[in-house]
Amino acid sequence: MKILLTGAGGQIGHDLIGTLTASGHEVVSTDLAPRPPSHAHAQSKSWQRLDVTDPAATKAMFEKIQPEMVFHLAAILSASGEKNPTLAYDVNQTGTWNVLEAARLTGVKRMIFTSSIAVFGPPPSGPLPDPTPDDVALHPTTMYGVTKVAGELLCAYYTKKHGVDCRGVRFPGLISAAMPGGGSSDYALFMYVDAVRKGGYDAFARADTRIPLMYMPDGVRALIEVAMADREKLSRSIYNIAAFSPRADEIGQSVQRAIPEAKFTFSPDPRRQAILDSWPKSLDDSAAQRDWGWKPVYDLDGMTDDLIPRVRRMLELGAILSTH
Ligand code: SER
């Protein structure tokens, strides 16, 4: 199948490209940035420059490529989005509109939307239920979350009104041996990266911070499973998916199983801590389990065992990483 990715240079694209090409799909990667110099990104034969905030360019790209399916990954994450809400609105809100419009106008049949736990926020009536189900009132606290809520609604709207079959998942914080860009959940990966290269990490989150997390191989598999599911099986457009929800200090303990000398300290950054505190502690993903058989493979320690050698390799290959 010919599949187009937007935002292919990001953390999800890094792993999704390889999985799709290994399954025999033809992947056309698009991003504002040039192809990153990683082996994973090299697996996409075609790398094209696309700014999703440009409606004409987006439509022209879809016309030229004629993809059967689009994975819309381009987004500004939560912490970066609070630094530059205008950019977050342009990329996440206008960009999603442009991608859906381009799909409608050029006859793309299926579009995959990537939402996240950032759609949630504490309702005025009290804290979020734990675990948090799919259908609660959405009160996001970040521009990123606001635009993801709107994206979810647009996804359902285009499915009903225009026959662009749009579906997707709400990702937990995703962890992999590829650097995320400006997320509030990044402390989790940084605990691994700095334990390997510096013997410890001073986290920007409190020790008792607990949010839903997921290892990227499960995240990529979930995205592909929902993408390929028969429409008749889907009772909704966007699904919660869950794997594990450790406290930050429990992540540290898991890392210490492999690197016993690693030291972790916790110096919460008020801005990012407030975002983390607004998110669910864990997610109820029973609809995904029921409708398309979702089930994670990795728990926290399973992820740690697989991830640490990969982080070592990433660092040996000379990745320049900032973990602030
Ligand atoms: N992981 C993303 C972030 O931190 C949100 O889901 O922004």
Short mmCIF file of C-alpha atoms and ligand atoms in Angstrom, two decimals:
data_model
loop_
_atom_site.label_atom_id
_atom_site.label_comp_id
_atom_site.label_asym_id
_atom_site.label_seq_id
_atom_site.Cartn_x
_atom_site.Cartn_y
_atom_site.Cartn_z
CA MET A 1 0.00 0.00 0.00
CA LYS A 2 1.24 3.53 -0.75
CA ILE A 3 1.34 5.40 2.57
CA LEU A 4 2.22 9.05 3.15
CA LEU A 5 3.53 10.27 6.51
CA THR A 6 3.47 13.88 7.66
CA GLY A 7 5.97 14.88 10.34
CA ALA A 8 7.98 11.79 9.42
CA GLY A 9 11.17 13.19 10.97
CA GLY A 10 9.76 13.04 14.51
CA GLN A 11 9.96 10.43 17.25
CA ILE A 12 7.07 8.28 15.96
CA GLY A 13 8.17 8.48 12.31
CA HIS A 14 11.59 7.14 13.30
CA ASP A 15 10.06 3.75 14.24
CA LEU A 16 6.92 3.75 12.09
CA ILE A 17 8.85 4.07 8.79
CA GLY A 18 10.84 0.90 9.47
CA THR A 19 7.81 -1.13 10.54
CA LEU A 20 5.75 -0.09 7.52
CA THR A 21 8.54 -0.69 4.99
CA ALA A 22 9.36 -4.08 6.59
CA SER A 23 5.71 -5.06 5.98
CA GLY A 24 6.10 -4.24 2.30
CA HIS A 25 4.37 -0.86 2.21
CA GLU A 26 5.66 1.95 0.01
CA VAL A 27 6.31 4.86 2.39
CA VAL A 28 6.54 8.46 1.26
CA SER A 29 7.91 10.51 4.16
CA THR A 30 7.17 14.20 4.36
CA ASP A 31 8.45 16.74 6.87
CA LEU A 32 9.36 20.39 7.03
CA ALA A 33 12.89 19.35 7.95
CA PRO A 34 15.37 17.46 5.75
CA ARG A 35 15.77 13.71 6.27
CA PRO A 36 17.49 13.07 9.64
CA PRO A 37 20.79 11.17 9.26
CA SER A 38 19.51 8.02 11.01
CA HIS A 39 19.42 4.49 9.65
CA ALA A 40 15.70 4.32 10.47
CA HIS A 41 14.82 7.35 8.38
CA ALA A 42 16.98 6.07 5.51
CA GLN A 43 14.51 3.19 5.05
CA SER A 44 11.97 5.49 3.47
CA LYS A 45 12.95 5.70 -0.21
CA SER A 46 11.16 8.97 -0.70
CA TRP A 47 11.65 12.04 1.53
CA GLN A 48 9.77 15.18 0.51
CA ARG A 49 9.61 18.62 2.06
CA LEU A 50 6.08 19.49 3.22
CA ASP A 51 4.84 22.32 5.42
CA VAL A 52 1.36 21.22 6.52
CA THR A 53 0.46 24.82 7.42
CA ASP A 54 0.48 25.52 3.65
CA PRO A 55 -2.87 24.28 2.24
CA ALA A 56 -1.88 24.52 -1.43
CA ALA A 57 1.39 22.66 -0.87
CA THR A 58 -0.40 19.96 1.13
CA LYS A 59 -3.02 19.44 -1.57
CA ALA A 60 -0.36 19.46 -4.32
CA MET A 61 1.65 16.81 -2.43
CA PHE A 62 -1.40 14.54 -2.04
CA GLU A 63 -2.23 15.03 -5.74
CA LYS A 64 1.31 14.12 -6.78
CA ILE A 65 1.72 11.11 -4.47
CA GLN A 66 -1.88 9.81 -4.48
CA PRO A 67 -1.47 7.91 -1.20
CA GLU A 68 -3.99 5.27 -0.19
CA MET A 69 -3.46 6.11 3.46
CA VAL A 70 -2.03 9.09 5.38
CA PHE A 71 -0.50 8.94 8.86
CA HIS A 72 -0.68 12.51 10.14
CA LEU A 73 2.17 12.81 12.67
CA ALA A 74 3.19 16.45 12.27
CA ALA A 75 2.66 18.29 15.57
CA ILE A 76 4.23 20.65 18.10
CA LEU A 77 4.23 18.88 21.50
CA SER A 78 2.92 20.18 24.81
CA ALA A 79 5.92 21.94 26.38
CA SER A 80 7.10 23.51 23.10
CA GLY A 81 3.52 24.51 22.35
CA GLU A 82 3.27 26.51 25.58
CA LYS A 83 6.43 28.38 24.59
CA ASN A 84 4.99 29.14 21.16
CA PRO A 85 1.18 28.73 21.14
CA THR A 86 0.85 30.44 17.76
CA LEU A 87 3.12 27.89 16.13
CA ALA A 88 1.29 25.05 17.96
CA TYR A 89 -2.05 26.35 16.68
CA ASP A 90 -0.73 26.72 13.12
CA VAL A 91 0.86 23.29 12.89
CA ASN A 92 -1.60 21.25 14.97
CA GLN A 93 -4.90 22.95 14.22
CA THR A 94 -4.53 24.53 10.77
CA GLY A 95 -2.19 21.72 9.72
CA THR A 96 -4.74 19.03 10.61
CA TRP A 97 -7.47 20.95 8.80
CA ASN A 98 -5.22 21.26 5.74
CA VAL A 99 -4.37 17.56 5.76
CA LEU A 100 -8.03 16.55 6.07
CA GLU A 101 -9.05 18.99 3.34
CA ALA A 102 -6.28 17.73 1.07
CA ALA A 103 -7.46 14.16 1.74
CA ARG A 104 -11.06 15.11 0.90
CA LEU A 105 -10.15 17.02 -2.26
CA THR A 106 -7.76 14.40 -3.65
CA GLY A 107 -9.76 11.30 -2.74
CA VAL A 108 -7.51 9.86 0.01
CA LYS A 109 -9.63 7.16 1.56
CA ARG A 110 -8.05 6.70 4.99
CA MET A 111 -6.34 9.02 7.41
CA ILE A 112 -4.70 8.12 10.74
CA PHE A 113 -4.71 10.76 13.46
CA THR A 114 -2.32 10.79 16.41
CA SER A 115 -3.91 12.20 19.54
CA SER A 116 -2.65 11.94 23.11
CA ILE A 117 -3.30 12.06 26.85
CA ALA A 118 -2.96 15.84 26.54
CA VAL A 119 -6.63 16.04 25.45
CA PHE A 120 -7.50 15.45 29.11
CA GLY A 121 -7.40 17.91 31.96
CA PRO A 122 -9.05 18.16 35.36
CA PRO A 123 -12.78 18.87 34.98
CA PRO A 124 -14.22 21.67 37.15
CA SER A 125 -16.17 19.05 39.11
CA GLY A 126 -13.06 17.31 40.50
CA PRO A 127 -10.15 15.11 39.45
CA LEU A 128 -10.19 12.86 36.41
CA PRO A 129 -11.38 9.32 37.08
CA ASP A 130 -8.52 6.84 37.46
CA PRO A 131 -8.36 5.02 35.12
CA THR A 132 -9.69 7.66 32.72
CA PRO A 133 -12.18 6.30 30.14
CA ASP A 134 -12.52 7.40 26.50
CA ASP A 135 -15.59 9.49 27.10
CA VAL A 136 -15.11 12.10 29.80
CA ALA A 137 -15.49 15.85 29.38
CA LEU A 138 -12.26 17.12 27.83
CA HIS A 139 -10.61 20.08 29.57
CA PRO A 140 -7.08 20.31 28.13
CA THR A 141 -4.74 22.81 29.76
CA THR A 142 -2.26 23.26 26.88
CA MET A 143 -2.55 24.61 23.34
CA TYR A 144 -1.30 21.22 22.17
CA GLY A 145 -4.18 19.54 24.03
CA VAL A 146 -6.75 22.02 22.73
CA THR A 147 -5.68 21.39 19.14
CA LYS A 148 -5.67 17.62 19.64
CA VAL A 149 -9.26 17.74 20.93
CA ALA A 150 -10.25 19.73 17.85
CA GLY A 151 -8.32 17.30 15.65
CA GLU A 152 -10.20 14.36 17.14
CA LEU A 153 -13.52 16.08 16.44
CA LEU A 154 -12.49 16.97 12.88
CA CYS A 155 -11.43 13.38 12.34
CA ALA A 156 -14.90 12.12 13.28
CA TYR A 157 -16.55 14.93 11.26
CA TYR A 158 -14.65 14.13 8.04
CA THR A 159 -15.47 10.46 8.45
CA LYS A 160 -19.20 11.16 8.70
CA LYS A 161 -19.52 14.07 6.29
CA HIS A 162 -16.91 13.43 3.65
CA GLY A 163 -16.11 9.72 3.67
CA VAL A 164 -12.46 10.29 4.63
CA ASP A 165 -12.19 7.29 6.96
CA CYS A 166 -10.26 8.89 9.82
CA ARG A 167 -9.29 6.97 12.96
CA GLY A 168 -6.55 7.09 15.55
CA VAL A 169 -5.31 6.64 19.10
CA ARG A 170 -4.63 8.74 22.16
CA PHE A 171 -1.01 7.97 22.90
CA PRO A 172 0.40 7.82 26.39
CA GLY A 173 3.86 9.44 26.72
CA LEU A 174 5.95 7.49 24.20
CA ILE A 175 9.45 6.27 25.03
CA SER A 176 12.03 5.11 22.48
CA ALA A 177 15.67 5.40 21.51
CA ALA A 178 14.93 8.47 19.42
CA MET A 179 14.72 11.93 20.84
CA PRO A 180 11.29 13.46 21.34
CA GLY A 181 10.90 17.15 20.72
CA GLY A 182 9.52 19.32 23.47
CA GLY A 183 7.12 17.02 25.29
CA SER A 184 6.24 17.19 28.99
CA SER A 185 6.66 13.41 29.27
CA ASP A 186 10.29 13.56 28.05
CA TYR A 187 11.67 13.16 31.62
CA ALA A 188 10.88 9.44 31.32
CA LEU A 189 13.23 8.88 28.36
CA PHE A 190 15.82 11.29 29.77
CA MET A 191 16.13 9.04 32.86
CA TYR A 192 17.44 6.33 30.54
CA VAL A 193 19.61 8.59 28.38
CA ASP A 194 21.40 10.35 31.24
CA ALA A 195 21.71 7.16 33.33
CA VAL A 196 23.65 5.64 30.42
CA ARG A 197 25.83 8.61 29.60
CA LYS A 198 26.18 10.46 32.94
CA GLY A 199 25.27 7.89 35.59
CA GLY A 200 22.12 9.73 36.67
CA TYR A 201 19.50 12.34 35.89
CA ASP A 202 17.97 15.30 37.65
CA ALA A 203 14.34 14.97 36.52
CA PHE A 204 12.15 18.00 35.80
CA ALA A 205 9.22 16.13 37.38
CA ARG A 206 8.37 15.18 40.98
CA ALA A 207 9.24 11.65 42.13
CA ASP A 208 5.54 10.81 42.55
CA THR A 209 4.55 11.97 39.04
CA ARG A 210 2.45 9.23 37.47
CA ILE A 211 1.20 9.40 33.89
CA PRO A 212 0.43 6.73 31.28
CA LEU A 213 3.54 5.70 29.34
CA MET A 214 4.18 3.29 26.48
CA TYR A 215 7.20 1.78 24.73
CA MET A 216 7.34 2.83 21.09
CA PRO A 217 7.16 -0.66 19.52
CA ASP A 218 3.74 -1.05 21.19
CA GLY A 219 2.77 2.48 20.11
CA VAL A 220 3.66 1.84 16.49
CA ARG A 221 1.85 -1.50 16.51
CA ALA A 222 -1.26 0.13 17.98
CA LEU A 223 -1.22 2.80 15.27
CA ILE A 224 -0.89 0.22 12.50
CA GLU A 225 -3.55 -2.04 14.05
CA VAL A 226 -6.10 0.75 14.29
CA ALA A 227 -5.14 1.90 10.78
CA MET A 228 -5.76 -1.53 9.27
CA ALA A 229 -8.86 -2.47 11.33
CA ASP A 230 -12.12 -3.10 9.43
CA ARG A 231 -14.34 -0.04 9.74
CA GLU A 232 -17.28 -2.18 10.85
CA LYS A 233 -15.32 -3.20 13.94
CA LEU A 234 -14.74 0.38 15.07
CA SER A 235 -17.35 1.86 17.38
CA ARG A 236 -15.52 5.19 17.61
CA SER A 237 -12.89 7.27 15.79
CA ILE A 238 -10.26 7.76 18.50
CA TYR A 239 -9.25 5.22 21.14
CA ASN A 240 -7.44 5.39 24.47
CA ILE A 241 -4.56 2.91 24.52
CA ALA A 242 -2.64 1.98 27.65
CA ALA A 243 0.46 0.06 28.69
CA PHE A 244 1.83 1.06 32.13
CA SER A 245 1.70 4.01 34.52
CA PRO A 246 4.75 4.13 36.78
CA ARG A 247 5.71 6.92 39.15
CA ALA A 248 8.86 8.75 38.06
CA ASP A 249 10.86 7.17 40.91
CA GLU A 250 9.65 3.71 39.85
CA ILE A 251 11.15 4.36 36.41
CA GLY A 252 14.40 5.16 38.24
CA GLN A 253 14.22 1.85 40.13
CA SER A 254 13.64 -0.02 36.87
CA VAL A 255 16.71 1.66 35.31
CA GLN A 256 18.74 0.76 38.42
CA ARG A 257 18.06 -2.94 37.79
CA ALA A 258 20.34 -2.55 34.74
CA ILE A 259 22.57 0.31 35.97
CA PRO A 260 22.67 -0.08 39.77
CA GLU A 261 24.93 2.95 40.31
CA ALA A 262 22.52 5.34 38.51
CA LYS A 263 21.39 8.22 40.72
CA PHE A 264 18.12 10.07 40.24
CA THR A 265 17.08 13.37 41.75
CA PHE A 266 13.87 15.29 41.21
CA SER A 267 13.72 19.06 40.67
CA PRO A 268 10.26 19.78 39.28
CA ASP A 269 9.95 22.51 36.69
CA PRO A 270 6.67 24.25 37.63
CA ARG A 271 5.52 24.75 34.04
CA ARG A 272 5.95 21.17 32.90
CA GLN A 273 4.92 19.72 36.29
CA ALA A 274 1.58 21.55 36.03
CA ILE A 275 1.00 19.99 32.62
CA LEU A 276 1.89 16.51 33.93
CA ASP A 277 -0.40 16.96 36.94
CA SER A 278 -3.30 17.82 34.61
CA TRP A 279 -3.07 14.48 32.77
CA PRO A 280 -4.68 11.15 33.70
CA LYS A 281 -2.71 8.83 35.97
CA SER A 282 -3.81 5.85 33.90
CA LEU A 283 -6.12 5.15 30.96
CA ASP A 284 -9.03 2.78 30.47
CA ASP A 285 -8.46 1.25 27.02
CA SER A 286 -11.24 -1.35 27.13
CA ALA A 287 -12.85 -0.08 23.89
CA ALA A 288 -9.58 -0.60 21.96
CA GLN A 289 -9.24 -4.07 23.51
CA ARG A 290 -12.79 -4.97 22.56
CA ASP A 291 -12.99 -3.43 19.06
CA TRP A 292 -9.61 -4.27 17.55
CA GLY A 293 -7.93 -6.56 20.04
CA TRP A 294 -5.44 -4.04 21.47
CA LYS A 295 -2.96 -5.48 23.98
CA PRO A 296 0.46 -4.09 24.95
CA VAL A 297 3.49 -6.37 24.99
CA TYR A 298 5.92 -4.33 27.10
CA ASP A 299 5.66 -3.53 30.80
CA LEU A 300 8.09 -1.13 32.48
CA ASP A 301 10.88 -3.64 33.13
CA GLY A 302 10.42 -5.25 29.70
CA MET A 303 10.88 -1.82 28.15
CA THR A 304 13.93 -1.08 30.31
CA ASP A 305 15.66 -4.31 29.26
CA ASP A 306 15.06 -3.63 25.58
CA LEU A 307 15.68 0.11 25.66
CA ILE A 308 18.98 0.46 27.52
CA PRO A 309 21.11 -1.28 24.85
CA ARG A 310 19.36 0.81 22.21
CA VAL A 311 20.06 4.03 24.08
CA ARG A 312 23.75 2.98 24.33
CA ARG A 313 23.85 2.43 20.57
CA MET A 314 22.12 5.77 19.91
CA LEU A 315 24.74 7.54 22.04
CA GLU A 316 27.62 5.64 20.40
CA LEU A 317 26.35 6.81 17.03
CA GLY A 318 26.94 10.32 18.32
CA ALA A 319 23.42 11.66 18.82
CA ILE A 320 23.65 15.12 20.37
CA LEU A 321 21.04 15.21 23.07
CA SER A 322 19.77 17.87 25.37
CA THR A 323 17.90 16.49 28.36
CA HIS A 324 16.69 19.69 29.97
N1 SER B 1 4.07 13.13 25.07
C1 SER B 1 3.45 14.32 24.61
C2 SER B 1 3.95 15.52 25.32
O1 SER B 1 4.57 15.37 26.35
C3 SER B 1 1.99 14.35 24.87
O2 SER B 1 1.28 13.33 24.79
O3 SER B 1 3.67 16.58 24.87
#
